[in-house]
GROMACS .gro file of N, CA and C in nm:
model
  291
    1UNK      N    1   6.477   8.702  11.217
    1UNK     CA    2   6.570   8.633  11.209
    1UNK      C    3   6.558   8.610  11.329
    2UNK      N    4   6.668   8.501  11.401
    2UNK     CA    5   6.725   8.445  11.524
    2UNK      C    6   6.641   8.387  11.579
    3UNK      N    7   6.459   8.336  11.562
    3UNK     CA    8   6.416   8.316  11.515
    3UNK      C    9   6.394   8.119  11.610
    4UNK      N   10   6.516   8.057  11.655
    4UNK     CA   11   6.598   8.028  11.668
    4UNK      C   12   6.667   7.976  11.805
    5UNK      N   13   6.734   8.083  11.817
    5UNK     CA   14   6.867   8.173  11.931
    5UNK      C   15   6.762   8.252  12.018
    6UNK      N   16   6.853   8.242  12.084
    6UNK     CA   17   6.864   8.344  12.226
    6UNK      C   18   6.861   8.518  12.173
    7UNK      N   19   6.886   8.495  12.027
    7UNK     CA   20   6.973   8.698  12.018
    7UNK      C   21   6.808   8.737  12.020
    8UNK      N   22   6.817   8.889  11.976
    8UNK     CA   23   6.677   8.939  11.945
    8UNK      C   24   6.658   8.957  11.838
    9UNK      N   25   6.486   8.959  11.806
    9UNK     CA   26   6.479   8.949  11.677
    9UNK      C   27   6.494   9.023  11.530
   10UNK      N   28   6.519   8.978  11.485
   10UNK     CA   29   6.600   9.007  11.302
   10UNK      C   30   6.476   9.034  11.207
   11UNK      N   31   6.468   9.174  11.205
   11UNK     CA   32   6.344   9.185  11.071
   11UNK      C   33   6.400   9.206  10.936
   12UNK      N   34   6.365   9.171  10.900
   12UNK     CA   35   6.401   9.133  10.766
   12UNK      C   36   6.278   9.204  10.651
   13UNK      N   37   6.300   9.215  10.533
   13UNK     CA   38   6.159   9.215  10.438
   13UNK      C   39   6.228   9.231  10.282
   14UNK      N   40   6.125   9.205  10.188
   14UNK     CA   41   6.089   9.111  10.054
   14UNK      C   42   6.119   9.291   9.971
   15UNK      N   43   6.229   9.218   9.871
   15UNK     CA   44   6.272   9.367   9.788
   15UNK      C   45   6.206   9.296   9.645
   16UNK      N   46   6.179   9.375   9.556
   16UNK     CA   47   6.238   9.341   9.390
   16UNK      C   48   6.125   9.143   9.367
   17UNK      N   49   6.008   9.215   9.369
   17UNK     CA   50   5.935   9.050   9.401
   17UNK      C   51   5.941   9.018   9.234
   18UNK      N   52   5.915   8.895   9.232
   18UNK     CA   53   5.868   8.847   9.087
   18UNK      C   54   5.914   8.895   8.976
   19UNK      N   55   6.085   8.962   8.990
   19UNK     CA   56   6.103   9.011   8.901
   19UNK      C   57   6.269   8.860   8.872
   20UNK      N   58   6.314   8.960   8.652
   20UNK     CA   59   6.405   8.878   8.640
   20UNK      C   60   6.543   8.913   8.735
   21UNK      N   61   6.666   8.834   8.703
   21UNK     CA   62   6.785   8.863   8.766
   21UNK      C   63   6.901   8.790   8.693
   22UNK      N   64   6.948   8.853   8.624
   22UNK     CA   65   7.135   8.765   8.586
   22UNK      C   66   7.198   8.769   8.670
   23UNK      N   67   7.314   8.616   8.627
   23UNK     CA   68   7.454   8.661   8.667
   23UNK      C   69   7.516   8.633   8.525
   24UNK      N   70   7.597   8.676   8.498
   24UNK     CA   71   7.669   8.639   8.378
   24UNK      C   72   7.584   8.593   8.228
   25UNK      N   73   7.553   8.417   8.291
   25UNK     CA   74   7.486   8.466   8.102
   25UNK      C   75   7.345   8.344   8.184
   26UNK      N   76   7.328   8.360   8.275
   26UNK     CA   77   7.270   8.283   8.303
   26UNK      C   78   7.128   8.349   8.343
   27UNK      N   79   7.033   8.338   8.353
   27UNK     CA   80   6.855   8.478   8.392
   27UNK      C   81   6.744   8.351   8.437
   28UNK      N   82   6.681   8.385   8.531
   28UNK     CA   83   6.606   8.331   8.575
   28UNK      C   84   6.538   8.508   8.604
   29UNK      N   85   6.386   8.390   8.560
   29UNK     CA   86   6.235   8.405   8.530
   29UNK      C   87   6.205   8.497   8.645
   30UNK      N   88   6.258   8.480   8.795
   30UNK     CA   89   6.087   8.461   8.845
   30UNK      C   90   6.214   8.469   9.043
   31UNK      N   91   6.264   8.565   9.102
   31UNK     CA   92   6.309   8.603   9.156
   31UNK      C   93   6.260   8.683   9.309
   32UNK      N   94   6.325   8.674   9.402
   32UNK     CA   95   6.309   8.767   9.532
   32UNK      C   96   6.429   8.831   9.544
   33UNK      N   97   6.441   8.953   9.599
   33UNK     CA   98   6.515   9.007   9.747
   33UNK      C   99   6.483   8.997   9.798
   34UNK      N  100   6.576   8.902   9.915
   34UNK     CA  101   6.569   9.030  10.060
   34UNK      C  102   6.599   9.068  10.165
   35UNK      N  103   6.606   9.158  10.198
   35UNK     CA  104   6.699   9.251  10.261
   35UNK      C  105   6.687   9.246  10.400
   36UNK      N  106   6.797   9.222  10.469
   36UNK     CA  107   6.848   9.197  10.548
   36UNK      C  108   6.912   9.273  10.644
   37UNK      N  109   6.920   9.382  10.655
   37UNK     CA  110   6.959   9.471  10.630
   37UNK      C  111   7.003   9.594  10.554
   38UNK      N  112   6.964   9.744  10.564
   38UNK     CA  113   7.045   9.844  10.459
   38UNK      C  114   7.028   9.973  10.541
   39UNK      N  115   7.162   9.991  10.654
   39UNK     CA  116   7.149  10.023  10.754
   39UNK      C  117   7.375  10.090  10.692
   40UNK      N  118   7.274  10.277  10.558
   40UNK     CA  119   7.425  10.309  10.613
   40UNK      C  120   7.413  10.462  10.662
   41UNK      N  121   7.543  10.425  10.724
   41UNK     CA  122   7.573  10.595  10.824
   41UNK      C  123   7.710  10.655  10.789
   42UNK      N  124   7.695  10.644  10.680
   42UNK     CA  125   7.887  10.769  10.624
   42UNK      C  126   7.898  10.808  10.703
   43UNK      N  127   7.928  10.847  10.845
   43UNK     CA  128   8.011  10.861  10.942
   43UNK      C  129   8.049  10.765  11.064
   44UNK      N  130   7.929  10.686  11.095
   44UNK     CA  131   7.980  10.537  11.236
   44UNK      C  132   7.990  10.441  11.149
   45UNK      N  133   7.879  10.293  11.043
   45UNK     CA  134   7.944  10.253  11.003
   45UNK      C  135   7.806  10.203  10.869
   46UNK      N  136   7.895  10.125  10.845
   46UNK     CA  137   7.757  10.053  10.748
   46UNK      C  138   7.829   9.930  10.730
   47UNK      N  139   7.569   9.880  10.715
   47UNK     CA  140   7.602   9.781  10.728
   47UNK      C  141   7.497   9.707  10.694
   48UNK      N  142   7.529   9.664  10.494
   48UNK     CA  143   7.411   9.602  10.423
   48UNK      C  144   7.445   9.495  10.398
   49UNK      N  145   7.347   9.366  10.419
   49UNK     CA  146   7.250   9.274  10.377
   49UNK      C  147   7.199   9.233  10.323
   50UNK      N  148   7.198   9.186  10.235
   50UNK     CA  149   7.092   9.135  10.102
   50UNK      C  150   7.101   9.023  10.051
   51UNK      N  151   7.044   8.905  10.022
   51UNK     CA  152   7.056   8.842   9.964
   51UNK      C  153   6.899   8.776   9.802
   52UNK      N  154   6.904   8.754   9.788
   52UNK     CA  155   6.820   8.733   9.567
   52UNK      C  156   6.836   8.511   9.568
   53UNK      N  157   6.725   8.513   9.583
   53UNK     CA  158   6.640   8.349   9.594
   53UNK      C  159   6.580   8.336   9.444
   54UNK      N  160   6.599   8.234   9.340
   54UNK     CA  161   6.542   8.228   9.230
   54UNK      C  162   6.442   8.092   9.239
   55UNK      N  163   6.308   8.111   9.190
   55UNK     CA  164   6.257   8.083   9.171
   55UNK      C  165   6.226   7.859   9.215
   56UNK      N  166   6.232   7.830   9.214
   56UNK     CA  167   6.287   7.678   9.165
   56UNK      C  168   6.425   7.610   9.193
   57UNK      N  169   6.528   7.735   9.234
   57UNK     CA  170   6.699   7.679   9.255
   57UNK      C  171   6.681   7.737   9.341
   58UNK      N  172   6.691   7.814   9.441
   58UNK     CA  173   6.683   7.899   9.644
   58UNK      C  174   6.800   8.026   9.613
   59UNK      N  175   6.897   7.973   9.706
   59UNK     CA  176   6.965   8.044   9.696
   59UNK      C  177   7.066   8.151   9.565
   60UNK      N  178   7.092   8.248   9.471
   60UNK     CA  179   7.190   8.249   9.343
   60UNK      C  180   7.248   8.379   9.478
   61UNK      N  181   7.235   8.446   9.524
   61UNK     CA  182   7.395   8.564   9.545
   61UNK      C  183   7.295   8.615   9.706
   62UNK      N  184   7.453   8.639   9.718
   62UNK     CA  185   7.406   8.694   9.887
   62UNK      C  186   7.521   8.819   9.867
   63UNK      N  187   7.498   8.998   9.951
   63UNK     CA  188   7.574   9.018   9.955
   63UNK      C  189   7.597   9.043  10.160
   64UNK      N  190   7.687   9.107  10.157
   64UNK     CA  191   7.759   9.111  10.346
   64UNK      C  192   7.867   9.194  10.362
   65UNK      N  193   7.785   9.348  10.345
   65UNK     CA  194   7.927   9.461  10.397
   65UNK      C  195   7.890   9.536  10.530
   66UNK      N  196   7.923   9.513  10.544
   66UNK     CA  197   7.988   9.574  10.760
   66UNK      C  198   8.082   9.599  10.805
   67UNK      N  199   8.089   9.767  10.804
   67UNK     CA  200   8.172   9.850  10.798
   67UNK      C  201   8.230   9.933  10.881
   68UNK      N  202   8.260   9.921  10.964
   68UNK     CA  203   8.320  10.122  11.126
   68UNK      C  204   8.374  10.118  11.067
   69UNK      N  205   8.364  10.275  11.057
   69UNK     CA  206   8.476  10.421  10.948
   69UNK      C  207   8.489  10.485  11.093
   70UNK      N  208   8.617  10.556  11.097
   70UNK     CA  209   8.727  10.639  11.164
   70UNK      C  210   8.622  10.710  11.267
   71UNK      N  211   8.557  10.778  11.398
   71UNK     CA  212   8.565  10.864  11.405
   71UNK      C  213   8.622  10.950  11.501
   72UNK      N  214   8.701  10.986  11.481
   72UNK     CA  215   8.830  11.011  11.564
   72UNK      C  216   8.798  11.158  11.442
   73UNK      N  217   8.820  11.276  11.459
   73UNK     CA  218   8.846  11.420  11.466
   73UNK      C  219   8.840  11.461  11.333
   74UNK      N  220   9.063  11.367  11.292
   74UNK     CA  221   9.079  11.410  11.230
   74UNK      C  222   9.033  11.330  11.113
   75UNK      N  223   8.938  11.246  11.065
   75UNK     CA  224   8.970  11.125  10.956
   75UNK      C  225   8.788  11.129  10.991
   76UNK      N  226   8.719  11.200  11.053
   76UNK     CA  227   8.565  11.205  11.117
   76UNK      C  228   8.459  11.228  10.948
   77UNK      N  229   8.370  11.146  10.943
   77UNK     CA  230   8.343  11.200  10.778
   77UNK      C  231   8.390  11.163  10.650
   78UNK      N  232   8.480  11.152  10.626
   78UNK     CA  233   8.551  11.091  10.579
   78UNK      C  234   8.557  10.963  10.517
   79UNK      N  235   8.462  10.861  10.545
   79UNK     CA  236   8.451  10.764  10.507
   79UNK      C  237   8.632  10.589  10.478
   80UNK      N  238   8.628  10.655  10.634
   80UNK     CA  239   8.752  10.575  10.614
   80UNK      C  240   8.765  10.492  10.714
   81UNK      N  241   8.717  10.380  10.628
   81UNK     CA  242   8.781  10.196  10.748
   81UNK      C  243   8.811  10.189  10.843
   82UNK      N  244   8.780  10.131  10.915
   82UNK     CA  245   8.866  10.127  11.015
   82UNK      C  246   8.912   9.923  11.089
   83UNK      N  247   8.715   9.854  11.083
   83UNK     CA  248   8.751   9.773  11.094
   83UNK      C  249   8.535   9.709  10.980
   84UNK      N  250   8.646   9.604  10.941
   84UNK     CA  251   8.467   9.512  10.850
   84UNK      C  252   8.494   9.398  10.817
   85UNK      N  253   8.370   9.355  10.662
   85UNK     CA  254   8.462   9.289  10.589
   85UNK      C  255   8.333   9.303  10.502
   86UNK      N  256   8.328   9.266  10.426
   86UNK     CA  257   8.238   9.240  10.255
   86UNK      C  258   8.314   9.079  10.176
   87UNK      N  259   8.192   9.027  10.150
   87UNK     CA  260   8.167   8.959  10.090
   87UNK      C  261   8.039   8.903  10.058
   88UNK      N  262   8.054   8.875   9.931
   88UNK     CA  263   8.014   8.906   9.801
   88UNK      C  264   8.003   8.683   9.743
   89UNK      N  265   7.879   8.596   9.756
   89UNK     CA  266   7.850   8.490   9.689
   89UNK      C  267   7.727   8.512   9.529
   90UNK      N  268   7.797   8.442   9.502
   90UNK     CA  269   7.731   8.427   9.327
   90UNK      C  270   7.715   8.332   9.334
   91UNK      N  271   7.598   8.268   9.278
   91UNK     CA  272   7.575   8.090   9.232
   91UNK      C  273   7.656   8.101   9.091
   92UNK      N  274   7.772   8.056   9.108
   92UNK     CA  275   7.809   7.956   8.968
   92UNK      C  276   7.804   7.831   8.875
   93UNK      N  277   7.779   7.919   8.774
   93UNK     CA  278   7.712   7.814   8.652
   93UNK      C  279   7.766   7.678   8.604
   94UNK      N  280   7.783   7.616   8.561
   94UNK     CA  281   7.877   7.525   8.516
   94UNK      C  282   7.805   7.450   8.470
   95UNK      N  283   7.732   7.378   8.305
   95UNK     CA  284   7.672   7.312   8.251
   95UNK      C  285   7.738   7.129   8.258
   96UNK      N  286   7.685   7.101   8.181
   96UNK     CA  287   7.719   6.970   8.241
   96UNK      C  288   7.710   6.890   8.103
   97UNK      N  289   7.800   6.785   7.988
   97UNK     CA  290   7.780   6.708   7.894
   97UNK      C  291   7.759   6.670   7.843
   0.00000   0.00000   0.00000
């Protein structure tokens, strides 16, 4: 990531190569998961970014979870969210008549 801007390189990795994946009743025979970040520090933050692509279709699922936890003495380690965002996108299948 970031190959087209001035930010530092962001390395991604593939997971679940050529695996089936379902979204409700829609089935995809050949998908690949791209993990952009999988950092989970239950004391300070969580950064999970994942996308799933289906062969012949493209992006079918995207999940972004970026949370900052309270680090004050009274709440340290309790995963009390101070700030962040959770965004999940999924392909919606709507057959035409």
